[in-house]
Short mmCIF file of C-alpha atoms in Angstrom, two decimals:
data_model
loop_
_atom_site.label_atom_id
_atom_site.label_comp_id
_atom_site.label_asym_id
_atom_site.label_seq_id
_atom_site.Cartn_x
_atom_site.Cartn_y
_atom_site.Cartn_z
CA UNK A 1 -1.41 10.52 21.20
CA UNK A 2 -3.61 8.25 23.92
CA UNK A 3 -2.81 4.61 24.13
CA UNK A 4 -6.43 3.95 22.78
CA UNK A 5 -5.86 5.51 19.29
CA UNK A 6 -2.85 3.73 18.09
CA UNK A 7 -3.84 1.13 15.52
CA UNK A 8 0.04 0.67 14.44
CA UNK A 9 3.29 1.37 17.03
CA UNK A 10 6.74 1.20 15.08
CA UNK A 11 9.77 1.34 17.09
CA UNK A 12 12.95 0.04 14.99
CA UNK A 13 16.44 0.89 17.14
CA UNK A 14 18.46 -0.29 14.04
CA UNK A 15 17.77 -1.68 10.67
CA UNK A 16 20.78 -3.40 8.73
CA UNK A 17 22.02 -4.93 5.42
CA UNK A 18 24.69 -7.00 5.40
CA UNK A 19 25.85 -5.10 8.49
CA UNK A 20 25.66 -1.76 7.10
CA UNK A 21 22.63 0.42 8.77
CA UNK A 22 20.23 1.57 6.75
CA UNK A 23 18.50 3.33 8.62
CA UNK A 24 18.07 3.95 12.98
CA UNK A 25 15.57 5.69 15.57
CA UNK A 26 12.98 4.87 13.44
CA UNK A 27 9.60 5.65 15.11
CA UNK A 28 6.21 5.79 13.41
CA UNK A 29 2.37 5.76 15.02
CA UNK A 30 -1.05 5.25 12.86
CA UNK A 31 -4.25 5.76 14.07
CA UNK A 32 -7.55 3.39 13.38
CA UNK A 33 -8.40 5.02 9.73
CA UNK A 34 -5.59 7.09 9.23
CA UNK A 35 -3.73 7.78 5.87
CA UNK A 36 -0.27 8.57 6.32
CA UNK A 37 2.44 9.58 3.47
CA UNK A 38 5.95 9.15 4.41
CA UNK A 39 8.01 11.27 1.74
CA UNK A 40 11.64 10.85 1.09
CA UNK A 41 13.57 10.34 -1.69
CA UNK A 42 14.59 7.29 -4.15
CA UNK A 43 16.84 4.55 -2.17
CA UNK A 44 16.15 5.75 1.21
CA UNK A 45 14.32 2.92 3.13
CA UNK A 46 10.82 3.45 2.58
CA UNK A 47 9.99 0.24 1.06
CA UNK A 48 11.95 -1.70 2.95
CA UNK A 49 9.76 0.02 5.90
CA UNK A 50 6.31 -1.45 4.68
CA UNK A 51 8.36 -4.83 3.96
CA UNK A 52 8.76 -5.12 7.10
CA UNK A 53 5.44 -3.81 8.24
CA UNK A 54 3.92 -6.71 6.02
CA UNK A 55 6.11 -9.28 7.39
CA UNK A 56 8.35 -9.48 4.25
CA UNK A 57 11.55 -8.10 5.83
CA UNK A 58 12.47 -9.01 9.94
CA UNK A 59 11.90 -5.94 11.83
CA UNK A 60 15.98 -5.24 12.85
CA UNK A 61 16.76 -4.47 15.82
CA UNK A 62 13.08 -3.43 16.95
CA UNK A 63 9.49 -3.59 17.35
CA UNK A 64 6.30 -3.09 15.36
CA UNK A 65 3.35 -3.57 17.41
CA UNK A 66 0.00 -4.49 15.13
CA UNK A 67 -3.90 -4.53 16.32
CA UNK A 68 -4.92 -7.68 18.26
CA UNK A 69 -7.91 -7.84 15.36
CA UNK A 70 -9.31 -11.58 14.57
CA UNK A 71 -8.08 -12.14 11.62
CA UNK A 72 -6.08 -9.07 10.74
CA UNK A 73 -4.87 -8.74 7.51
CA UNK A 74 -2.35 -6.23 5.15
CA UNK A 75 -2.98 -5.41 1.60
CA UNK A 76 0.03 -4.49 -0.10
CA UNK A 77 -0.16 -2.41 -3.62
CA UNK A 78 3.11 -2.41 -5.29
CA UNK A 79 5.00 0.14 -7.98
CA UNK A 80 3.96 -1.84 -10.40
CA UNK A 81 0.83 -3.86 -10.72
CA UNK A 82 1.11 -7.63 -10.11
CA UNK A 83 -1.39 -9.52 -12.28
CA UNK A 84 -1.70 -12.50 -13.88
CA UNK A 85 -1.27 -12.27 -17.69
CA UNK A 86 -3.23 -15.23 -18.58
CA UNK A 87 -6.53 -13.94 -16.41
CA UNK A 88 -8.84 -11.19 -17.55
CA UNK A 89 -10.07 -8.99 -15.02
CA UNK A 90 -12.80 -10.67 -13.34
CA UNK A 91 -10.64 -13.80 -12.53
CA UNK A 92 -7.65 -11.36 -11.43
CA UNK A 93 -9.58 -9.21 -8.76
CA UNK A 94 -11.46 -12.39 -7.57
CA UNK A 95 -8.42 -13.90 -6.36
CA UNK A 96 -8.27 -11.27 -3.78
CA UNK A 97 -11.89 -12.93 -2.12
CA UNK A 98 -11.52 -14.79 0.87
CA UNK A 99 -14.37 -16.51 0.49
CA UNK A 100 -15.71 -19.24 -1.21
CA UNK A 101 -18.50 -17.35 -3.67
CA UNK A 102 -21.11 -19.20 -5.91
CA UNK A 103 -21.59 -17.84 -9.86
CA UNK A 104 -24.36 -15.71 -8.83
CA UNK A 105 -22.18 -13.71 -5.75
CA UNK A 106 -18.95 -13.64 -8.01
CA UNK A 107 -21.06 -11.59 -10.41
CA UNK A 108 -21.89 -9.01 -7.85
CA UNK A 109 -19.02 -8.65 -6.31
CA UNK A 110 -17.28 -8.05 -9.26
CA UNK A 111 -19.47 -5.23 -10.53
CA UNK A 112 -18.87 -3.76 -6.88
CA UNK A 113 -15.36 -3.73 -6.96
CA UNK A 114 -15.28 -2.47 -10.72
CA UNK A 115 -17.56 0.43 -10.19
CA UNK A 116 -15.70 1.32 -6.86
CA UNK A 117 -12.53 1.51 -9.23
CA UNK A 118 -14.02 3.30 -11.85
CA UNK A 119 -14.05 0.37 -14.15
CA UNK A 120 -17.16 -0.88 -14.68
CA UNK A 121 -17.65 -3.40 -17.85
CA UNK A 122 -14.12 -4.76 -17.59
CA UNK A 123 -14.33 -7.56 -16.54
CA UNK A 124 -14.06 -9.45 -19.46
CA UNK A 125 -10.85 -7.63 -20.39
CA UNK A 126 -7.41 -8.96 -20.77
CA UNK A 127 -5.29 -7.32 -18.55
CA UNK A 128 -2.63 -7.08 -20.97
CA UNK A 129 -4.62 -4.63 -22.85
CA UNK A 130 -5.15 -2.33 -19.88
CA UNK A 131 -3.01 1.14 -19.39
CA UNK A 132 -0.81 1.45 -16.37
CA UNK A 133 -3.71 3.44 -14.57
CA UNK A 134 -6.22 0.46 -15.57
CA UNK A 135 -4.04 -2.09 -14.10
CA UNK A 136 -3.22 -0.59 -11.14
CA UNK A 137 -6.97 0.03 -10.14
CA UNK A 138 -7.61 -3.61 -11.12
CA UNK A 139 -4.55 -4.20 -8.25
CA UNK A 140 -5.98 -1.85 -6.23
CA UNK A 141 -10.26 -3.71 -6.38
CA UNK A 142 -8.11 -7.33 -5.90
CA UNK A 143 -6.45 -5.91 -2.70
CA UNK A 144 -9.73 -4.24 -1.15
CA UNK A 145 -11.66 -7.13 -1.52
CA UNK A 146 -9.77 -9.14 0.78
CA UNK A 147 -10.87 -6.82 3.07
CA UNK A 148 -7.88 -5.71 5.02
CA UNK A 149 -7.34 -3.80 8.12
CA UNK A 150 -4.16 -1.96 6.76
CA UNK A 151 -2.94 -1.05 3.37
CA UNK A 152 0.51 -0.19 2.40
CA UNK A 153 0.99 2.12 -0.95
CA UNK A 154 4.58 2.21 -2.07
CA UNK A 155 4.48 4.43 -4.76
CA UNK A 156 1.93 2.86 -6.37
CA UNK A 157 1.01 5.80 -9.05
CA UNK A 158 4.99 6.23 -9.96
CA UNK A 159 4.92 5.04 -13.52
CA UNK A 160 1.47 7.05 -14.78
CA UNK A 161 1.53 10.37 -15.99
CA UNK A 162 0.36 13.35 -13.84
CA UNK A 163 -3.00 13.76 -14.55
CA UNK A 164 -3.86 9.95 -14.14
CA UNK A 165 -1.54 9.87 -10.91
CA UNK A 166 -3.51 12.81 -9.07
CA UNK A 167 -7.25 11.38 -10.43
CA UNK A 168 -5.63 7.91 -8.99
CA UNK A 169 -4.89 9.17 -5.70
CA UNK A 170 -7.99 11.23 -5.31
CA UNK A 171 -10.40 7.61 -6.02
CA UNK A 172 -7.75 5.75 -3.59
CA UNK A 173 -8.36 8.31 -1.01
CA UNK A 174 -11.98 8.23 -0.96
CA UNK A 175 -12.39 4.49 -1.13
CA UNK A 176 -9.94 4.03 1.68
CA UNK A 177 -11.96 6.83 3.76
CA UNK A 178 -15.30 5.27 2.93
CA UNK A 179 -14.25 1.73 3.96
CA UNK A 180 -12.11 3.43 6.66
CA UNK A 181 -9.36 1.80 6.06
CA UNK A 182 -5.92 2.82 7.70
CA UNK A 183 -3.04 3.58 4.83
CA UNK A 184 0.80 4.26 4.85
CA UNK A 185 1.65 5.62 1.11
CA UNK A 186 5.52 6.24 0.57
CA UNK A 187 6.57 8.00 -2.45
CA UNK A 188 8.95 11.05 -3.52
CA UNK A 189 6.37 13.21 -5.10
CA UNK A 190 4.81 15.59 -2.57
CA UNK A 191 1.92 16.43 -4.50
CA UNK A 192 0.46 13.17 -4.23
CA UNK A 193 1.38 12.66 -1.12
CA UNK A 194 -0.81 16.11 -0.34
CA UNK A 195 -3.53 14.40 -2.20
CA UNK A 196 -4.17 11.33 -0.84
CA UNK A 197 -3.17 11.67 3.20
CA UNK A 198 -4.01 12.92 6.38
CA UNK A 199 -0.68 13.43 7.31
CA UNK A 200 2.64 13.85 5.58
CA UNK A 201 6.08 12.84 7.07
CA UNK A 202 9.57 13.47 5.95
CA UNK A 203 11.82 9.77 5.91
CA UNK A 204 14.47 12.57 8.36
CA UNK A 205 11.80 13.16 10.74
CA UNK A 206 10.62 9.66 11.44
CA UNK A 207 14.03 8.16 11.81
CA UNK A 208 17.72 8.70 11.07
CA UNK A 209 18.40 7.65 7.62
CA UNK A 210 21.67 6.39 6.36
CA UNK A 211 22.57 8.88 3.15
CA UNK A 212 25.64 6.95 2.04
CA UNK A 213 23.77 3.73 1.68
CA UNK A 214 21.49 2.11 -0.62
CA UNK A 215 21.38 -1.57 0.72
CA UNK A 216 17.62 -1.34 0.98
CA UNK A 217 17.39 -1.52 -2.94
CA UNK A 218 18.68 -5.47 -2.94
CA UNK A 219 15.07 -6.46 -1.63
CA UNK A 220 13.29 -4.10 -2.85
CA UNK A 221 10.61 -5.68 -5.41
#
C-alpha cells in the first residue's frame, strides 16, 4: 500500500494491563473510505483496540498515526446504545450537531438524519419506547451528524436478532459509503462482518494476541 492511501497507520509493539500483555505486533492500515472488520472472538482485545484508536485507552508501547485533517474527528458507536432517557429522539440525535442551528435548520436536519436511518416521524418519540434496532440507529444519526472522519463499530448490532442485525449492517454500510466515511467494525460474527466491510481481518493476523488473558475486559464499556 503507497504512502498516499493510508488514512490510519497502527503500529502497537506491546499493549499491557497491569503488566500482563494483552496483546503484541499489532499492525493495522485503513485507507481514506475504507470499511474494515476485524473478527476475533469475545475477550480478545478488539475493543480495547478502537479505545485506543479514539483516544480512550494510551496506545502501549506504540504508535497510531491519524490524518493531519482540520478538525478531525471519531465517532464511536458502542454495543449498546448510549442515549439519554429523559430526551426523545429529536433532542438525542441533535446533540451530535456541532453547530449552533436555529428552529427552522434543527427541523431539517432532523428529518435528514431520520430518513437516512430509516426512521422518519420519530422524532417525537421517547427513546425508551424504541427496540434495540431503533435505538441503535438513533445512536448511529447522533454520531453521523457530527460529521466525522472515522467511525469505530464495536459490535454495535450484538444484542438484535439476526434479521434486524444483517438489515442494520446493510443501511450502515451504505450510509458510510455514500458519505465516504472510513469504518473499523469489530465483532465475532462473520456474517456481519461479510456484510458491512471491504475487508475482513482475523484479531491472529493483525497482531499476536494473548489467549490466556482477558485484562482488556476491565475497561471495556
Amino acid at each position: 500500500m503507497a504512502n498516499d492511501d493510508v488514512f490510519l497507520q497502527v503500529d502497537i509493539d506491546t499493549k499491557e494491563f497491569d503488566d500482563k500483555v494483552v496483546f503484541s505486533a499489532l499492525k493495522l492500515s485503513l485507507r481514506k473510505g475504507e470499511i474494515i472488520s476485524i473478527f476475533g472472538p469475545s475477550g480478545c482485545g478488539k475493543t480495547t483496540l478502537l479505545r485506543m484508536i479514539a483516544g480512550l485507552e494510551s496506545a502501549g508501547k506504540g504508535d497510531i498515526s491519524l490524518p493531519m485533517i482540520e478538525n478531525f474527528s471519531i465517532g464511536f458507536i458502542f454495543q449498546k446504545p448510549v442515549l439519554y432517557p429523559h430526551l426523545n429522539v429529536g433532542k438525542n440525535i441533535l446533540l451530535g450537531s456541532k453547530q449552533k442551528l436555529n428552529k427552522t435548520e434543527k427541523s431539517v436536519v432532523l428529518k435528514e438524519s431520520l430518513a437516512m436511518v430509516n426512521l422518519s416521524g420519530y422524532s417525537s418519540r421517547k427513546v425508551t419506547t424504541l427496540s434495540g434496532g431503533e435505538a441503535q440507529r438513533v445512536a448511529i444519526a447522533r454520531a453521523l451528524l457530527a460529521e466525522p472522519n472515522l467511525i469505530l463499530l464495536d459490535e454495535p448490532f450484538s444484542s438484535l436478532d439476526v434479521k434486524s442485525r444483517r438489515g442494520l449492517a446493510n443501511d450502515v454500510k451504505a450510509i458510510l459509503r455514500q458519505k465516504n466515511i472510513a469504518a473499523i467494525h469489530v465483532s465475532h460474527d462473520i456474517e456481519e462482518a461479510e456484510i458491512i466491510s471491504d475487508r475482513i481481518l482475523l484479531w491472529e493476523e493483525i497482531c499476536t494476541p494473548n489467549n490466556a488473558s482477558n485484562n482488556n475486559e476491565a475497561v471495556q464499556t
